[in-house]
Amino acid sequence: SGGLSSGGVGGAVVVSGGATNSTDPYARGGNVEVRGGTAALGSGGAVLLSSGRSAQRSSGEVLVRTETSGNDGVSGEISVETGASAVGDSGGITLATGSAMTGAGGDVNLLVGSGDTENGGAVVIQAGESHADSKKGGGVFITSGAGTSAQEGTGGELVMMAGNAEGSSAGDGGRVEIRGGKAVGGRGGDAAVSGGNSYSGDGGALILQGGSSELGTGGDVIVDAGESGTHQESKEGMIRIAPTTASYVRIGRSGSNTVRTDVFGDLTVHGSFVSTNSMVFQDTYSERVHVSQEQDLVIQEETRVPKITGQESACS
């Protein structure tokens, strides 16, 4: 241990591996190894690496790093891993910051170095595989923090954002892709995105919006179903807007921002069809063209495309 100090800084303890003066490019400095004790039957000894405590001020830092490389080399890696297990689960890794009584909880930052002449480094988070029958691979759960206060406590945001292309030339922004897993004999995994529920307030909205552009064309919103290799129409995926409790489905916002809607191909309406030139949503319309289910059956016998006559405009 380091020496005691009554008025200054306590003495440091420095443990270092031996240096080498060899000109052999494969020579290396000596290692520093700290190991817990072995056991014949019980558990092996632990290794505790802890900073110093302060009675009044901040506790000390724990810094684990590799040194900067020389001109012809690369910097060293840092590996944190648990050992394999012969029986039972292997050990976990917990990376957590401490809670705070009067301040904010500490952040956990995963930062990757930039590349001056090559690509930036990636952040890869991957759960473990399972080789057991009827078992599934490990999940990846990313959850923002809860706001547990009764006085307008708000849950934390979860932001997934690809990198910007900040160069002046025509570089594209990064892509964000969320997809279900592939399957060989079973069904491919679903990708479910939904707004949050609320007990007494409004439910969260689900917003799908293409990107805007100052000088170019705004981004599209494309919703497409999956195709089948059989090329059979009955096996092609469908695009369904299927409200379970919604009272109506609206395309567009209001009369001040009308939306032109094009339909390429056949249009089938199950139920009554109402057409009006009113630009405000109402339960009933005084000026409208109404085709009922009974009229639709008659029209289908005459022609596939309904012909609206003045007779239908008088329907209520």
Short mmCIF file of C-alpha atoms in Angstrom, two decimals, residues 17 54-56 72 82 90 102 114-115 119-120 132 154 166 182 200 202 227 235 241 244 269 272 283 306 308 310 315:
data_model
loop_
_atom_site.label_atom_id
_atom_site.label_comp_id
_atom_site.label_asym_id
_atom_site.label_seq_id
_atom_site.Cartn_x
_atom_site.Cartn_y
_atom_site.Cartn_z
CA GLY A 17 5.89 -4.85 -16.18
CA SER A 54 -13.60 10.07 0.50
CA ALA A 55 -15.40 10.96 3.71
CA GLN A 56 -16.41 14.42 2.42
CA ASP A 72 4.16 1.70 -37.07
CA THR A 82 -16.38 -13.99 -18.39
CA SER A 90 -21.84 -18.60 -17.65
CA THR A 102 -29.61 14.94 -5.13
CA SER A 114 -13.08 8.15 -35.55
CA GLY A 115 -11.08 7.17 -38.63
CA ASN A 119 -14.32 4.12 -41.83
CA GLY A 120 -15.26 4.92 -38.24
CA ALA A 132 -30.51 -26.30 -27.84
CA THR A 154 -41.69 11.79 -17.67
CA GLU A 166 -21.82 16.52 -43.18
CA LYS A 182 -35.28 -14.65 -41.06
CA SER A 200 -55.81 8.73 -18.26
CA ASP A 202 -53.94 10.38 -24.76
CA GLU A 227 -43.79 -11.14 -52.14
CA LYS A 235 -49.88 -16.07 -51.14
CA ILE A 241 -55.19 -0.71 -42.54
CA THR A 244 -59.77 -2.52 -34.17
CA VAL A 269 -65.48 -0.86 -51.10
CA SER A 272 -71.44 2.19 -48.25
CA ASP A 283 -70.80 12.72 -39.05
CA PRO A 306 -69.89 2.14 -60.85
CA ILE A 308 -72.98 7.62 -60.55
CA GLY A 310 -78.25 12.07 -60.39
CA CYS A 315 -80.15 9.66 -51.14
#
